[in-house]
PDB file of C-alpha atoms in Angstrom:
ATOM      1  CA  MET N   1       0.000   0.000   0.000  1.00 53.00           C
ATOM      2  CA  THR N   2       1.425   3.374  -1.032  1.00 55.00           C
ATOM      3  CA  PRO N   3       1.560   6.359   1.348  1.00 53.00           C
ATOM      4  CA  GLU N   4      -1.049   8.069  -0.823  1.00 51.00           C
ATOM      5  CA  SER N   5      -3.480   5.168  -0.473  1.00 53.00           C
ATOM      6  CA  LYS N   6      -3.016   5.208   3.311  1.00 53.00           C
ATOM      7  CA  LEU N   7      -3.803   8.917   3.458  1.00 51.00           C
ATOM      8  CA  ALA N   8      -7.011   8.636   1.435  1.00 59.00           C
ATOM      9  CA  PRO N   9      -9.114   6.910   4.148  1.00 67.00           C
ATOM     10  CA  ARG N  10      -7.771   9.351   6.750  1.00 66.00           C
ATOM     11  CA  TRP N  11      -8.818  12.359   4.675  1.00 61.00           C
ATOM     12  CA  ARG N  12     -12.228  10.808   4.094  1.00 64.00           C
ATOM     13  CA  ARG N  13     -12.667  10.357   7.850  1.00 63.00           C
ATOM     14  CA  LEU N  14     -11.604  13.942   8.519  1.00 57.00           C
ATOM     15  CA  ILE N  15     -14.008  15.265   5.899  1.00 59.00           C
ATOM     16  CA  LEU N  16     -16.828  13.124   7.301  1.00 55.00           C
ATOM     17  CA  ARG N  17     -16.151  14.315  10.835  1.00 55.00           C
ATOM     18  CA  GLY N  18     -16.019  17.919   9.676  1.00 50.00           C
ATOM     19  CA  ALA N  19     -19.326  17.512   7.872  1.00 47.00           C
ATOM     20  CA  LEU N  20     -20.912  15.991  10.980  1.00 50.00           C
ATOM     21  CA  VAL N  21     -19.699  18.909  13.103  1.00 52.00           C
ATOM     22  CA  ILE N  22     -21.132  21.397  10.600  1.00 55.00           C
ATOM     23  CA  ILE N  23     -24.480  19.592  10.612  1.00 59.00           C
ATOM     24  CA  ILE N  24     -24.777  18.749  14.302  1.00 64.00           C
ATOM     25  CA  SER N  25     -23.364  21.895  15.963  1.00 72.00           C
ATOM     26  CA  PRO N  26     -26.087  24.293  14.756  1.00 80.00           C
ATOM     27  CA  ALA N  27     -28.747  21.750  15.723  1.00 84.00           C
ATOM     28  CA  LEU N  28     -27.345  21.452  19.252  1.00 88.00           C
ATOM     29  CA  LEU N  29     -27.051  25.226  19.621  1.00 90.00           C
ATOM     30  CA  THR N  30     -30.602  25.701  18.340  1.00 94.00           C
ATOM     31  CA  LEU N  31     -31.808  23.110  20.843  1.00 93.00           C
ATOM     32  CA  LEU N  32     -29.962  24.903  23.652  1.00 94.00           C
ATOM     33  CA  TYR N  33     -31.433  28.243  22.609  1.00 96.00           C
ATOM     34  CA  ALA N  34     -34.902  26.740  22.818  1.00 96.00           C
ATOM     35  CA  LEU N  35     -34.361  26.704  26.580  1.00 95.00           C
ATOM     36  CA  VAL N  36     -32.085  29.606  27.533  1.00 96.00           C
ATOM     37  CA  PRO N  37     -31.838  33.315  26.644  1.00 96.00           C
ATOM     38  CA  ILE N  38     -29.507  34.160  23.769  1.00 96.00           C
ATOM     39  CA  PRO N  39     -26.548  35.897  25.450  1.00 95.00           C
ATOM     40  CA  ILE N  40     -25.161  37.707  22.389  1.00 95.00           C
ATOM     41  CA  THR N  41     -25.381  37.679  18.608  1.00 95.00           C
ATOM     42  CA  PRO N  42     -22.880  38.274  15.786  1.00 94.00           C
ATOM     43  CA  LEU N  43     -24.484  41.638  14.986  1.00 94.00           C
ATOM     44  CA  MET N  44     -24.138  42.763  18.599  1.00 95.00           C
ATOM     45  CA  LEU N  45     -20.442  41.907  18.489  1.00 94.00           C
ATOM     46  CA  ILE N  46     -19.987  43.756  15.185  1.00 94.00           C
ATOM     47  CA  ARG N  47     -21.716  46.887  16.487  1.00 94.00           C
ATOM     48  CA  ALA N  48     -19.721  46.734  19.741  1.00 93.00           C
ATOM     49  CA  ALA N  49     -16.501  46.507  17.729  1.00 93.00           C
ATOM     50  CA  ASP N  50     -17.613  49.706  15.986  1.00 92.00           C
ATOM     51  CA  GLY N  51     -17.771  51.399  19.385  1.00 92.00           C
ATOM     52  CA  LEU N  52     -21.526  51.362  20.020  1.00 90.00           C
ATOM     53  CA  THR N  53     -22.714  50.990  23.600  1.00 92.00           C
ATOM     54  CA  MET N  54     -24.993  47.973  23.921  1.00 94.00           C
ATOM     55  CA  GLU N  55     -28.498  48.368  25.374  1.00 96.00           C
ATOM     56  CA  LYS N  56     -30.289  45.048  25.852  1.00 96.00           C
ATOM     57  CA  GLU N  57     -32.359  43.242  28.452  1.00 96.00           C
ATOM     58  CA  TRP N  58     -33.882  39.819  27.895  1.00 98.00           C
ATOM     59  CA  VAL N  59     -37.493  39.517  29.043  1.00 98.00           C
ATOM     60  CA  PRO N  60     -39.953  36.613  28.713  1.00 97.00           C
ATOM     61  CA  LEU N  61     -42.747  36.868  26.172  1.00 96.00           C
ATOM     62  CA  SER N  62     -45.207  37.439  29.013  1.00 95.00           C
ATOM     63  CA  ASN N  63     -43.434  40.760  29.651  1.00 97.00           C
ATOM     64  CA  ILE N  64     -43.827  41.964  26.070  1.00 97.00           C
ATOM     65  CA  SER N  65     -47.019  43.749  25.085  1.00 96.00           C
ATOM     66  CA  LEU N  66     -49.399  41.691  22.968  1.00 96.00           C
ATOM     67  CA  ASP N  67     -49.888  44.863  20.931  1.00 96.00           C
ATOM     68  CA  LEU N  68     -46.192  44.810  20.040  1.00 98.00           C
ATOM     69  CA  GLN N  69     -46.304  41.113  19.186  1.00 97.00           C
ATOM     70  CA  ARG N  70     -49.283  41.647  16.873  1.00 96.00           C
ATOM     71  CA  SER N  71     -47.798  44.803  15.350  1.00 97.00           C
ATOM     72  CA  VAL N  72     -44.522  43.067  14.511  1.00 98.00           C
ATOM     73  CA  ILE N  73     -46.350  40.150  12.892  1.00 97.00           C
ATOM     74  CA  VAL N  74     -48.437  42.573  10.831  1.00 96.00           C
ATOM     75  CA  ALA N  75     -45.373  44.575   9.814  1.00 96.00           C
ATOM     76  CA  GLU N  76     -42.913  41.758   9.182  1.00 95.00           C
ATOM     77  CA  ASP N  77     -44.697  38.463   8.507  1.00 94.00           C
ATOM     78  CA  THR N  78     -48.491  38.262   8.364  1.00 92.00           C
ATOM     79  CA  THR N  79     -48.512  34.473   7.889  1.00 92.00           C
ATOM     80  CA  PHE N  80     -46.080  33.796  10.758  1.00 95.00           C
ATOM     81  CA  CYS N  81     -48.558  31.672  12.714  1.00 94.00           C
ATOM     82  CA  THR N  82     -49.407  29.405   9.779  1.00 91.00           C
ATOM     83  CA  HIS N  83     -46.265  28.969   7.679  1.00 92.00           C
ATOM     84  CA  HIS N  84     -43.476  26.463   8.322  1.00 90.00           C
ATOM     85  CA  GLY N  85     -40.579  28.882   8.291  1.00 88.00           C
ATOM     86  CA  PHE N  86     -40.914  30.054   4.700  1.00 86.00           C
ATOM     87  CA  GLU N  87     -43.586  32.026   2.862  1.00 80.00           C
ATOM     88  CA  PRO N  88     -43.539  30.908  -0.798  1.00 70.00           C
ATOM     89  CA  ASP N  89     -45.452  33.890  -2.203  1.00 68.00           C
ATOM     90  CA  ALA N  90     -43.136  36.405  -0.511  1.00 57.00           C
ATOM     91  CA  LEU N  91     -40.068  34.478  -1.643  1.00 58.00           C
ATOM     92  CA  GLN N  92     -41.367  34.382  -5.210  1.00 58.00           C
ATOM     93  CA  LYS N  93     -41.992  38.133  -5.211  1.00 61.00           C
ATOM     94  CA  ALA N  94     -38.515  38.726  -3.809  1.00 55.00           C
ATOM     95  CA  TRP N  95     -37.008  36.458  -6.462  1.00 56.00           C
ATOM     96  CA  ASP N  96     -38.876  38.297  -9.225  1.00 55.00           C
ATOM     97  CA  ASN N  97     -37.597  41.619  -7.871  1.00 55.00           C
ATOM     98  CA  ASN N  98     -34.071  40.248  -7.764  1.00 54.00           C
ATOM     99  CA  GLU N  99     -34.335  39.069 -11.360  1.00 54.00           C
ATOM    100  CA  ARG N 100     -35.474  42.500 -12.508  1.00 56.00           C
ATOM    101  CA  GLY N 101     -33.157  44.594 -10.345  1.00 58.00           C
ATOM    102  CA  GLY N 102     -30.165  42.347  -9.902  1.00 50.00           C
ATOM    103  CA  ARG N 103     -30.204  42.622  -6.094  1.00 49.00           C
ATOM    104  CA  LEU N 104     -30.957  40.008  -3.469  1.00 48.00           C
ATOM    105  CA  ARG N 105     -33.696  41.421  -1.295  1.00 49.00           C
ATOM    106  CA  GLY N 106     -36.757  40.708   0.815  1.00 56.00           C
ATOM    107  CA  GLY N 107     -38.854  37.595   1.296  1.00 68.00           C
ATOM    108  CA  SER N 108     -37.659  36.750   4.806  1.00 88.00           C
ATOM    109  CA  THR N 109     -40.155  35.519   7.382  1.00 94.00           C
ATOM    110  CA  ILE N 110     -39.791  36.259  11.086  1.00 96.00           C
ATOM    111  CA  THR N 111     -38.343  32.759  11.472  1.00 97.00           C
ATOM    112  CA  MET N 112     -35.739  33.437   8.790  1.00 95.00           C
ATOM    113  CA  GLN N 113     -34.915  36.811  10.326  1.00 95.00           C
ATOM    114  CA  THR N 114     -34.514  35.122  13.710  1.00 97.00           C
ATOM    115  CA  ALA N 115     -32.085  32.604  12.212  1.00 96.00           C
ATOM    116  CA  LYS N 116     -30.096  35.476  10.701  1.00 95.00           C
ATOM    117  CA  ASN N 117     -30.160  37.615  13.843  1.00 95.00           C
ATOM    118  CA  VAL N 118     -29.158  34.819  16.227  1.00 96.00           C
ATOM    119  CA  PHE N 119     -26.554  32.951  14.178  1.00 94.00           C
ATOM    120  CA  LEU N 120     -25.345  34.971  11.180  1.00 92.00           C
ATOM    121  CA  TRP N 121     -23.748  38.213  10.081  1.00 86.00           C
ATOM    122  CA  PRO N 122     -25.563  41.089   8.321  1.00 84.00           C
ATOM    123  CA  GLY N 123     -25.429  41.347   4.554  1.00 78.00           C
ATOM    124  CA  ARG N 124     -27.139  40.219   1.379  1.00 76.00           C
ATOM    125  CA  ASN N 125     -25.552  37.359  -0.523  1.00 78.00           C
ATOM    126  CA  PHE N 126     -26.567  33.886  -1.603  1.00 81.00           C
ATOM    127  CA  VAL N 127     -24.211  32.098   0.798  1.00 83.00           C
ATOM    128  CA  ARG N 128     -25.695  33.814   3.826  1.00 84.00           C
ATOM    129  CA  LYS N 129     -29.242  33.351   2.533  1.00 85.00           C
ATOM    130  CA  GLY N 130     -28.528  29.648   2.070  1.00 87.00           C
ATOM    131  CA  LEU N 131     -27.279  29.315   5.650  1.00 88.00           C
ATOM    132  CA  GLU N 132     -30.278  31.319   6.831  1.00 92.00           C
ATOM    133  CA  ALA N 133     -32.655  28.873   5.134  1.00 90.00           C
ATOM    134  CA  TRP N 134     -30.836  25.881   6.618  1.00 91.00           C
ATOM    135  CA  LEU N 135     -30.956  27.317  10.148  1.00 94.00           C
ATOM    136  CA  THR N 136     -34.618  28.205   9.664  1.00 95.00           C
ATOM    137  CA  LEU N 137     -35.364  24.495   9.254  1.00 94.00           C
ATOM    138  CA  TYR N 138     -33.721  23.784  12.619  1.00 94.00           C
ATOM    139  CA  ILE N 139     -35.710  26.545  14.323  1.00 96.00           C
ATOM    140  CA  GLU N 140     -38.994  25.331  12.857  1.00 95.00           C
ATOM    141  CA  ALA N 141     -38.235  21.788  13.991  1.00 94.00           C
ATOM    142  CA  LEU N 142     -37.036  22.613  17.518  1.00 95.00           C
ATOM    143  CA  TRP N 143     -38.817  25.797  18.629  1.00 97.00           C
ATOM    144  CA  SER N 144     -42.457  26.667  19.130  1.00 96.00           C
ATOM    145  CA  LYS N 145     -43.883  29.724  17.391  1.00 96.00           C
ATOM    146  CA  ALA N 146     -44.061  31.455  20.767  1.00 96.00           C
ATOM    147  CA  ARG N 147     -40.368  30.782  21.357  1.00 97.00           C
ATOM    148  CA  THR N 148     -39.474  32.063  17.902  1.00 98.00           C
ATOM    149  CA  ILE N 149     -41.277  35.368  18.373  1.00 97.00           C
ATOM    150  CA  GLU N 150     -39.876  35.649  21.916  1.00 98.00           C
ATOM    151  CA  VAL N 151     -36.308  35.276  20.656  1.00 98.00           C
ATOM    152  CA  TYR N 152     -36.907  37.607  17.713  1.00 98.00           C
ATOM    153  CA  LEU N 153     -38.331  40.338  19.936  1.00 98.00           C
ATOM    154  CA  ASN N 154     -35.386  40.033  22.328  1.00 98.00           C
ATOM    155  CA  VAL N 155     -32.519  40.177  19.824  1.00 98.00           C
ATOM    156  CA  VAL N 156     -33.724  42.307  16.907  1.00 98.00           C
ATOM    157  CA  GLU N 157     -31.929  45.634  16.435  1.00 97.00           C
ATOM    158  CA  TRP N 158     -34.153  48.610  17.264  1.00 96.00           C
ATOM    159  CA  GLY N 159     -31.696  51.439  16.849  1.00 94.00           C
ATOM    160  CA  PRO N 160     -27.939  52.039  17.149  1.00 94.00           C
ATOM    161  CA  GLY N 161     -26.813  49.656  19.897  1.00 94.00           C
ATOM    162  CA  ILE N 162     -30.403  48.917  20.983  1.00 97.00           C
ATOM    163  CA  TYR N 163     -31.498  45.272  20.963  1.00 98.00           C
ATOM    164  CA  GLY N 164     -34.813  43.784  21.931  1.00 98.00           C
ATOM    165  CA  ALA N 165     -38.230  45.068  22.890  1.00 98.00           C
ATOM    166  CA  GLU N 166     -37.410  45.942  26.500  1.00 98.00           C
ATOM    167  CA  ALA N 167     -34.398  48.088  25.648  1.00 98.00           C
ATOM    168  CA  ALA N 168     -36.296  49.688  22.756  1.00 98.00           C
ATOM    169  CA  ALA N 169     -39.328  50.532  24.895  1.00 98.00           C
ATOM    170  CA  ARG N 170     -37.173  52.078  27.605  1.00 98.00           C
ATOM    171  CA  HIS N 171     -34.972  53.973  25.136  1.00 97.00           C
ATOM    172  CA  HIS N 172     -37.777  55.388  22.995  1.00 97.00           C
ATOM    173  CA  PHE N 173     -40.674  55.698  25.457  1.00 98.00           C
ATOM    174  CA  ASN N 174     -39.140  55.410  28.940  1.00 98.00           C
ATOM    175  CA  LYS N 175     -41.362  52.470  29.861  1.00 98.00           C
ATOM    176  CA  SER N 176     -41.273  48.685  29.883  1.00 98.00           C
ATOM    177  CA  ALA N 177     -42.179  46.561  26.878  1.00 98.00           C
ATOM    178  CA  ALA N 178     -45.141  45.212  28.857  1.00 98.00           C
ATOM    179  CA  THR N 179     -46.771  48.641  29.162  1.00 98.00           C
ATOM    180  CA  LEU N 180     -46.478  49.915  25.591  1.00 98.00           C
ATOM    181  CA  SER N 181     -49.600  51.491  24.137  1.00 97.00           C
ATOM    182  CA  THR N 182     -50.994  50.257  20.836  1.00 97.00           C
ATOM    183  CA  HIS N 183     -49.608  53.330  19.072  1.00 97.00           C
ATOM    184  CA  GLU N 184     -46.163  52.981  20.625  1.00 98.00           C
ATOM    185  CA  ALA N 185     -46.116  49.308  19.652  1.00 98.00           C
ATOM    186  CA  ALA N 186     -47.020  50.219  16.080  1.00 98.00           C
ATOM    187  CA  LEU N 187     -44.264  52.850  15.958  1.00 98.00           C
ATOM    188  CA  LEU N 188     -41.665  50.316  17.101  1.00 98.00           C
ATOM    189  CA  ALA N 189     -42.853  47.826  14.494  1.00 98.00           C
ATOM    190  CA  ALA N 190     -42.848  50.523  11.819  1.00 98.00           C
ATOM    191  CA  VAL N 191     -39.115  51.205  12.110  1.00 98.00           C
ATOM    192  CA  LEU N 192     -37.956  47.570  11.934  1.00 95.00           C
ATOM    193  CA  PRO N 193     -37.054  47.602   8.237  1.00 88.00           C
ATOM    194  CA  SER N 194     -34.475  50.320   8.937  1.00 93.00           C
ATOM    195  CA  PRO N 195     -34.023  50.805  12.704  1.00 94.00           C
ATOM    196  CA  ARG N 196     -30.769  52.756  12.414  1.00 93.00           C
ATOM    197  CA  ARG N 197     -32.292  55.227   9.972  1.00 94.00           C
ATOM    198  CA  TRP N 198     -35.762  55.688  11.506  1.00 96.00           C
ATOM    199  CA  SER N 199     -36.737  56.482  15.083  1.00 95.00           C
ATOM    200  CA  ALA N 200     -39.854  55.309  16.906  1.00 96.00           C
ATOM    201  CA  SER N 201     -39.698  58.221  19.341  1.00 95.00           C
ATOM    202  CA  LYS N 202     -39.022  60.845  16.651  1.00 95.00           C
ATOM    203  CA  PRO N 203     -40.969  59.524  13.663  1.00 96.00           C
ATOM    204  CA  GLY N 204     -41.049  61.322  10.355  1.00 96.00           C
ATOM    205  CA  PRO N 205     -44.133  61.439   8.112  1.00 97.00           C
ATOM    206  CA  TYR N 206     -43.411  58.062   6.500  1.00 96.00           C
ATOM    207  CA  VAL N 207     -42.966  56.233   9.820  1.00 97.00           C
ATOM    208  CA  ARG N 208     -46.086  57.873  11.277  1.00 97.00           C
ATOM    209  CA  THR N 209     -48.168  56.819   8.284  1.00 98.00           C
ATOM    210  CA  ARG N 210     -46.724  53.317   8.341  1.00 98.00           C
ATOM    211  CA  ALA N 211     -47.423  53.036  12.086  1.00 98.00           C
ATOM    212  CA  GLU N 212     -51.045  54.084  11.587  1.00 98.00           C
ATOM    213  CA  THR N 213     -51.474  51.376   8.959  1.00 98.00           C
ATOM    214  CA  ILE N 214     -49.855  48.766  11.197  1.00 97.00           C
ATOM    215  CA  GLN N 215     -52.004  49.787  14.158  1.00 97.00           C
ATOM    216  CA  ALA N 216     -55.202  49.469  12.119  1.00 97.00           C
ATOM    217  CA  ARG N 217     -54.225  46.081  10.697  1.00 96.00           C
ATOM    218  CA  ALA N 218     -53.062  44.758  14.077  1.00 95.00           C
ATOM    219  CA  ALA N 219     -56.487  45.518  15.543  1.00 93.00           C
ATOM    220  CA  GLN N 220     -58.044  43.249  12.902  1.00 92.00           C
ATOM    221  CA  ILE N 221     -55.470  40.450  12.753  1.00 90.00           C
ATOM    222  CA  GLY N 222     -57.584  37.988  14.736  1.00 83.00           C
ATOM    223  CA  ALA N 223     -56.601  34.395  13.969  1.00 78.00           C
ATOM    224  CA  GLY N 224     -53.482  35.644  12.219  1.00 81.00           C
ATOM    225  CA  ALA N 225     -51.924  36.004  15.667  1.00 86.00           C
ATOM    226  CA  SER N 226     -53.406  32.836  17.160  1.00 89.00           C
ATOM    227  CA  CYS N 227     -49.975  31.361  17.928  1.00 89.00           C
ATOM    228  CA  ILE N 228     -48.973  34.171  20.278  1.00 83.00           C
ATOM    229  CA  THR N 229     -50.403  34.685  23.736  1.00 65.00           C
ATOM    230  CA  LYS N 230     -49.177  35.826  27.092  1.00 53.00           C
ATOM    231  CA  GLN N 231     -46.960  32.949  28.158  1.00 48.00           C
TER     232      GLN N 231
END
């Protein structure tokens, strides 16, 4: 047996072990995060490296206003309670836009955004979107809808260095996330597409109009928010 033939099985074993680590590690971390608060995310580390002070406080879903939960679902993912991690119509529209404009954009559900926020770096490219989709499958398999929205609302960026509903409520309205009014909840949801550009406490005309629309739709969401309740 030549030295090369001896090395071949060893390389195959190393590759197999590496593949198993890549597959199993995210699953184990997702399972762990089904039970414990997420301590930090890649985006938080990136912003901290840029010199931003971090404002965050993890709170259970029971301490987050139902109005905010409904408003975020209306603003970000109206089929959150019924889809299985992906929304085909939204993805198709995003794909069509990408084909016409040449940019990768849109189509992400709350579950997909949670996968990105918890595990991945910011940016728009096909590699990251592929990883996002893969991690979304783990989240759908291992977390309840209530857990998904709880994690999302605790880690999403709500302004420069501001993460999660509790920190956002205190920063913008000087109150807890549990005591937000329907209008305040709608304002917070309205800025989520661009939280570093828009402010919930100092909204411009576009954010005010968007918040009014969200508030009206949230009041009528009904069964569309059936998967979220005070836990």
